[in-house]
Short mmCIF file of C-alpha atoms in Angstrom, two decimals:
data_model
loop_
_atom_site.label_atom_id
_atom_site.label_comp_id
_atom_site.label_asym_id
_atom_site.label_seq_id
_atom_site.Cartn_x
_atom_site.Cartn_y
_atom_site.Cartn_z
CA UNK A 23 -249.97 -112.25 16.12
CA UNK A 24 -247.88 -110.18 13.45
CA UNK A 25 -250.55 -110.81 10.88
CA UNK A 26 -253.65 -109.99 12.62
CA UNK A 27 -251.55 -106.52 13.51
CA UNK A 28 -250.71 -106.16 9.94
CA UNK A 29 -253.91 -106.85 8.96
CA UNK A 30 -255.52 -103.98 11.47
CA UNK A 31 -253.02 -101.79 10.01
CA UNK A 32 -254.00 -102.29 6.61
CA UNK A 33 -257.72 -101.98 7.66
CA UNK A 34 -256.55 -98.99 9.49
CA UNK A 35 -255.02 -97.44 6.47
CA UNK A 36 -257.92 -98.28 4.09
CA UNK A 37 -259.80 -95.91 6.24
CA UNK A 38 -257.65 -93.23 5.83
CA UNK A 39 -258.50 -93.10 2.09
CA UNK A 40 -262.01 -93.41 2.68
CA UNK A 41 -264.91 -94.08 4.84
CA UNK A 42 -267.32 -95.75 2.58
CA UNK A 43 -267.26 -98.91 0.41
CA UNK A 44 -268.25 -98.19 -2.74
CA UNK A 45 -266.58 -96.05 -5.90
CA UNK A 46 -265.56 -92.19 -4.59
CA UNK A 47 -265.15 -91.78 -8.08
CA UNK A 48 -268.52 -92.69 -9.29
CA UNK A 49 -270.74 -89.25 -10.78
CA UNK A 50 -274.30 -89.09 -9.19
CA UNK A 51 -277.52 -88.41 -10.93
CA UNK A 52 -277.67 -84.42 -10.70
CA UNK A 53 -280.33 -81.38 -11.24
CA UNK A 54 -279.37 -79.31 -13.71
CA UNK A 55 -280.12 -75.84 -13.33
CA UNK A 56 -283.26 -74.39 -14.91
CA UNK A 57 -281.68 -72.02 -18.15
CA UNK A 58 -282.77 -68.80 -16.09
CA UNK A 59 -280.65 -70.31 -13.32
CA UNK A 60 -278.24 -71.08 -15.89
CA UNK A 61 -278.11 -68.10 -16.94
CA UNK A 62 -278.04 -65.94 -14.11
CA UNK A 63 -274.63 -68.41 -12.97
CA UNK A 64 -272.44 -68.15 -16.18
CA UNK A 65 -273.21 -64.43 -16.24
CA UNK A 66 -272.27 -63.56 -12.67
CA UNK A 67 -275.78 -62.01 -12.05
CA UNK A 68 -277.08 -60.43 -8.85
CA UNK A 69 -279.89 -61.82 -7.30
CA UNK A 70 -282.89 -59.42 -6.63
CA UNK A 71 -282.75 -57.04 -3.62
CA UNK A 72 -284.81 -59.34 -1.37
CA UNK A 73 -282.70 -61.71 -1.17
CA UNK A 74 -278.72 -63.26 -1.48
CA UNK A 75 -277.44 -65.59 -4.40
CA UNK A 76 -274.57 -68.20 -3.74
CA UNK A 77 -273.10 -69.74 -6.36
CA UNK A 78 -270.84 -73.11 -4.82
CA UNK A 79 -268.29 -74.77 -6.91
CA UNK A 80 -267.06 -78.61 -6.54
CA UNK A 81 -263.50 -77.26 -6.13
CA UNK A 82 -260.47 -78.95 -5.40
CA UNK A 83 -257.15 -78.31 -3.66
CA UNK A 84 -253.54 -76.93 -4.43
CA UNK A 85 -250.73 -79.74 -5.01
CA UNK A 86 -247.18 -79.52 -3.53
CA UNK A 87 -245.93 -77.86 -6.41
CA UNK A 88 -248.76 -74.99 -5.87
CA UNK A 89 -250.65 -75.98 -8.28
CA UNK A 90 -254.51 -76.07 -8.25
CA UNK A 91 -256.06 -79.97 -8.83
CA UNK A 92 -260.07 -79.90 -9.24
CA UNK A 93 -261.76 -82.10 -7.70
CA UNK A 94 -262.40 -85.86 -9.45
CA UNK A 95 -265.36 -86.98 -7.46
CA UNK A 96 -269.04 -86.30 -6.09
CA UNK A 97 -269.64 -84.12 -3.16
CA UNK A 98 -272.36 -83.33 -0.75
CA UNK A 99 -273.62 -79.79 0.26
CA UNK A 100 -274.72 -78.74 3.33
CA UNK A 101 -276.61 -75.47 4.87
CA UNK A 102 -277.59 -74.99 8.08
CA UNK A 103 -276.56 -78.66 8.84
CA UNK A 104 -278.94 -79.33 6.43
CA UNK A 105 -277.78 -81.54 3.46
CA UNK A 106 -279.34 -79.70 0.18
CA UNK A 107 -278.13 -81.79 -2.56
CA UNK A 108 -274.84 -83.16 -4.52
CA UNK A 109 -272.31 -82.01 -7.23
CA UNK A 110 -270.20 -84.13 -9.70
CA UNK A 111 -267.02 -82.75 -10.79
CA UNK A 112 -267.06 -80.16 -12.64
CA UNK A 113 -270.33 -78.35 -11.66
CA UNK A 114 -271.17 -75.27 -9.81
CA UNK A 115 -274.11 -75.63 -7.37
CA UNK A 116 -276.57 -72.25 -7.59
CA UNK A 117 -279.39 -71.02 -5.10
CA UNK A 118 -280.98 -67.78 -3.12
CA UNK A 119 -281.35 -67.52 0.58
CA UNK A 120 -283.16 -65.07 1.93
CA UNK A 121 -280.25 -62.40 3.69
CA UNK A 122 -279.01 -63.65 6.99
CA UNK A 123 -276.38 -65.79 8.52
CA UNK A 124 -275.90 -69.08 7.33
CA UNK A 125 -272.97 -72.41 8.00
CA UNK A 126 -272.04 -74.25 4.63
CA UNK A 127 -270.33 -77.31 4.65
CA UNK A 128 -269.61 -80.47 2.58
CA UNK A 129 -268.18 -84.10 2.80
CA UNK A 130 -267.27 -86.91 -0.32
CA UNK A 131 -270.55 -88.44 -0.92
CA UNK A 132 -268.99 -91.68 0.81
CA UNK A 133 -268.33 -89.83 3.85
CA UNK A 134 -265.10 -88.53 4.90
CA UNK A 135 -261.61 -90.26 5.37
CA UNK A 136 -261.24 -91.11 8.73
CA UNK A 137 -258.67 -88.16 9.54
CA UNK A 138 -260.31 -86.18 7.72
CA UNK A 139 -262.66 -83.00 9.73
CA UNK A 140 -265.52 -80.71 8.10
CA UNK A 141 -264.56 -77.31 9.13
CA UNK A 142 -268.02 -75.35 8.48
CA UNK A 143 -267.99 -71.85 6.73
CA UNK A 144 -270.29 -69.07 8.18
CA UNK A 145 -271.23 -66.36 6.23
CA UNK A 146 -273.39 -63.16 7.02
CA UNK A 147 -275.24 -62.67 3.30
CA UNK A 148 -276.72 -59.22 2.76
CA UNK A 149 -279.73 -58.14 0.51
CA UNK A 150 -278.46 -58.40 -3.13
CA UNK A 151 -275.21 -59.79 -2.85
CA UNK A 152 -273.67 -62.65 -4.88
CA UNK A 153 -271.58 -64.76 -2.92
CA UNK A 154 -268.87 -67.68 -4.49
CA UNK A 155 -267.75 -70.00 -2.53
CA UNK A 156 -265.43 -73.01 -3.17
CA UNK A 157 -265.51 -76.19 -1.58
CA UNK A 158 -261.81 -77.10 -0.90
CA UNK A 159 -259.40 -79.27 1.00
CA UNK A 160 -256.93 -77.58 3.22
CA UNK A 161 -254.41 -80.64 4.63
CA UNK A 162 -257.26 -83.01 6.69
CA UNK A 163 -259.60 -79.84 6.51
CA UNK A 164 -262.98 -79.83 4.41
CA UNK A 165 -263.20 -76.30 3.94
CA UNK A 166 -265.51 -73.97 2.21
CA UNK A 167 -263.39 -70.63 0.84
CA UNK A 168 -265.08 -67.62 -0.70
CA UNK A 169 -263.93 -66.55 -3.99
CA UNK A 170 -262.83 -68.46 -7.53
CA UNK A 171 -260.31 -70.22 -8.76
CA UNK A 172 -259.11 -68.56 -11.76
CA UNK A 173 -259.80 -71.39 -14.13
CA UNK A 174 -263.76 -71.46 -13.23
CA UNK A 175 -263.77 -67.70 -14.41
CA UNK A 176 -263.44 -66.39 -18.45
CA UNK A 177 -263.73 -63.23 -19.80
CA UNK A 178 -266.52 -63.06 -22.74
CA UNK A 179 -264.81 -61.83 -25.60
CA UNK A 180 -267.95 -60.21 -27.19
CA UNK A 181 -268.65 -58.21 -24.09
CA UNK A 182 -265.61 -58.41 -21.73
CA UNK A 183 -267.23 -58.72 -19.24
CA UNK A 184 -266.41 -61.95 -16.56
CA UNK A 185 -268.01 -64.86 -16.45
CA UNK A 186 -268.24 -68.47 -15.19
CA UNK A 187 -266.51 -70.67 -17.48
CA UNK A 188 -268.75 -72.50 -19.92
CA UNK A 189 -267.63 -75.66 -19.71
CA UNK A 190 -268.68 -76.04 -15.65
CA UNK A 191 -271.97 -77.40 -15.51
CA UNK A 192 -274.46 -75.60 -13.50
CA UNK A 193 -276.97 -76.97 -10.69
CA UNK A 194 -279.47 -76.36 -8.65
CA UNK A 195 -280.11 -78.19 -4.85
CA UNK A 196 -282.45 -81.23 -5.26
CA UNK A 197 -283.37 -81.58 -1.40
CA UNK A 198 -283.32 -77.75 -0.05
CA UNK A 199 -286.39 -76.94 1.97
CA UNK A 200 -287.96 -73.54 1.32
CA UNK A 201 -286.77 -72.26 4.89
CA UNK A 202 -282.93 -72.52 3.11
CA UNK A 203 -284.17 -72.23 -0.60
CA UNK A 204 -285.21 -69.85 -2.69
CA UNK A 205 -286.55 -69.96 -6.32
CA UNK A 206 -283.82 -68.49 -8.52
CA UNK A 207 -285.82 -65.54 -10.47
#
């Protein structure tokens, strides 16, 4: 009787570290961004006054000692309740909406630990604007946080203005319907 407990405890607390059976770890097949897209990312640029421009990094999460970790593994994005594609580490996710409300969320591409909750972001985008957002973990808490984390931002020395660092890779959704979507122009 002690064993089969033991061994729903252990099956129990393989859960907690995560839902799914294969590799968390593992990078996915990606869609890089277009080089316009790529372009208007790494510069910081505004979208065009008919619509709103979000620009979504994989993030990651501050340590006990304060200290911000990014994130080691592939994430999914969501809009709407709508999933609209995947980042690896490292990348930034780009796309318009049209302005309007909208609920972002995301989840480990093997699903969440069993503890874990998705704690949706909604955001009210206006004409124009350029919105960041982070995908982070706060405790059990998948969160979405607007702003950067001060290592995904460089100044260019040439121009001084900021900038997303160069060495994030950029993307662009690979399953966003048009009703989300937008072409980035």
């Amino acid at each position: 009787m002690l064993r089969a407990g033991g061994m729903l405890v252990a099956a129990i607390a393989g859960g907690l570290a995560t839902s799914g059976c294969s590799d968390p770890f593992r990078s996915l097949p990606s869609s890089p961004a277009s080089p316009a897209a790529t372009k208007a990312a790494l510069n910081l640029e505004k979208p065009p006054a008919d619509r709103a421009r979000l620009i979504v990094f994989n993030g990651g999460r501050i340590d006990g000692d304060g200290n911000y970790r990014p994130r080691n593994y592939s994430i999914r994005l969501s809009v709407n309740e709508v999933r609209i594609g995947s980042m690896n580490p490292g990348q930034a996710m780009i796309f318009d909406v049209a302005p309007g409300q909208y609920s972002f969320a995301w989840e480990p591409i093997d699903g969440k630990a069993l503890l874990q909750k998705i704690a949706p972001a909604t955001q009210t985008l206006a004409a124009g604007e350029l919105l960041p957002l982070q995908t982070d973990v706060d405790g059990y808490a998948l969160k979405i946080n607007q702003g950067y984390e001060r290592k995904q931002i460089v100044t260019n020395a040439q121009t001084g203005r900021q900038q997303i660092n160069p060495d994030i890779e950029i993307a662009q959704p690979t399953t966003c319907p048009p009703a989300i979507c937008l072409p980035v122009r």
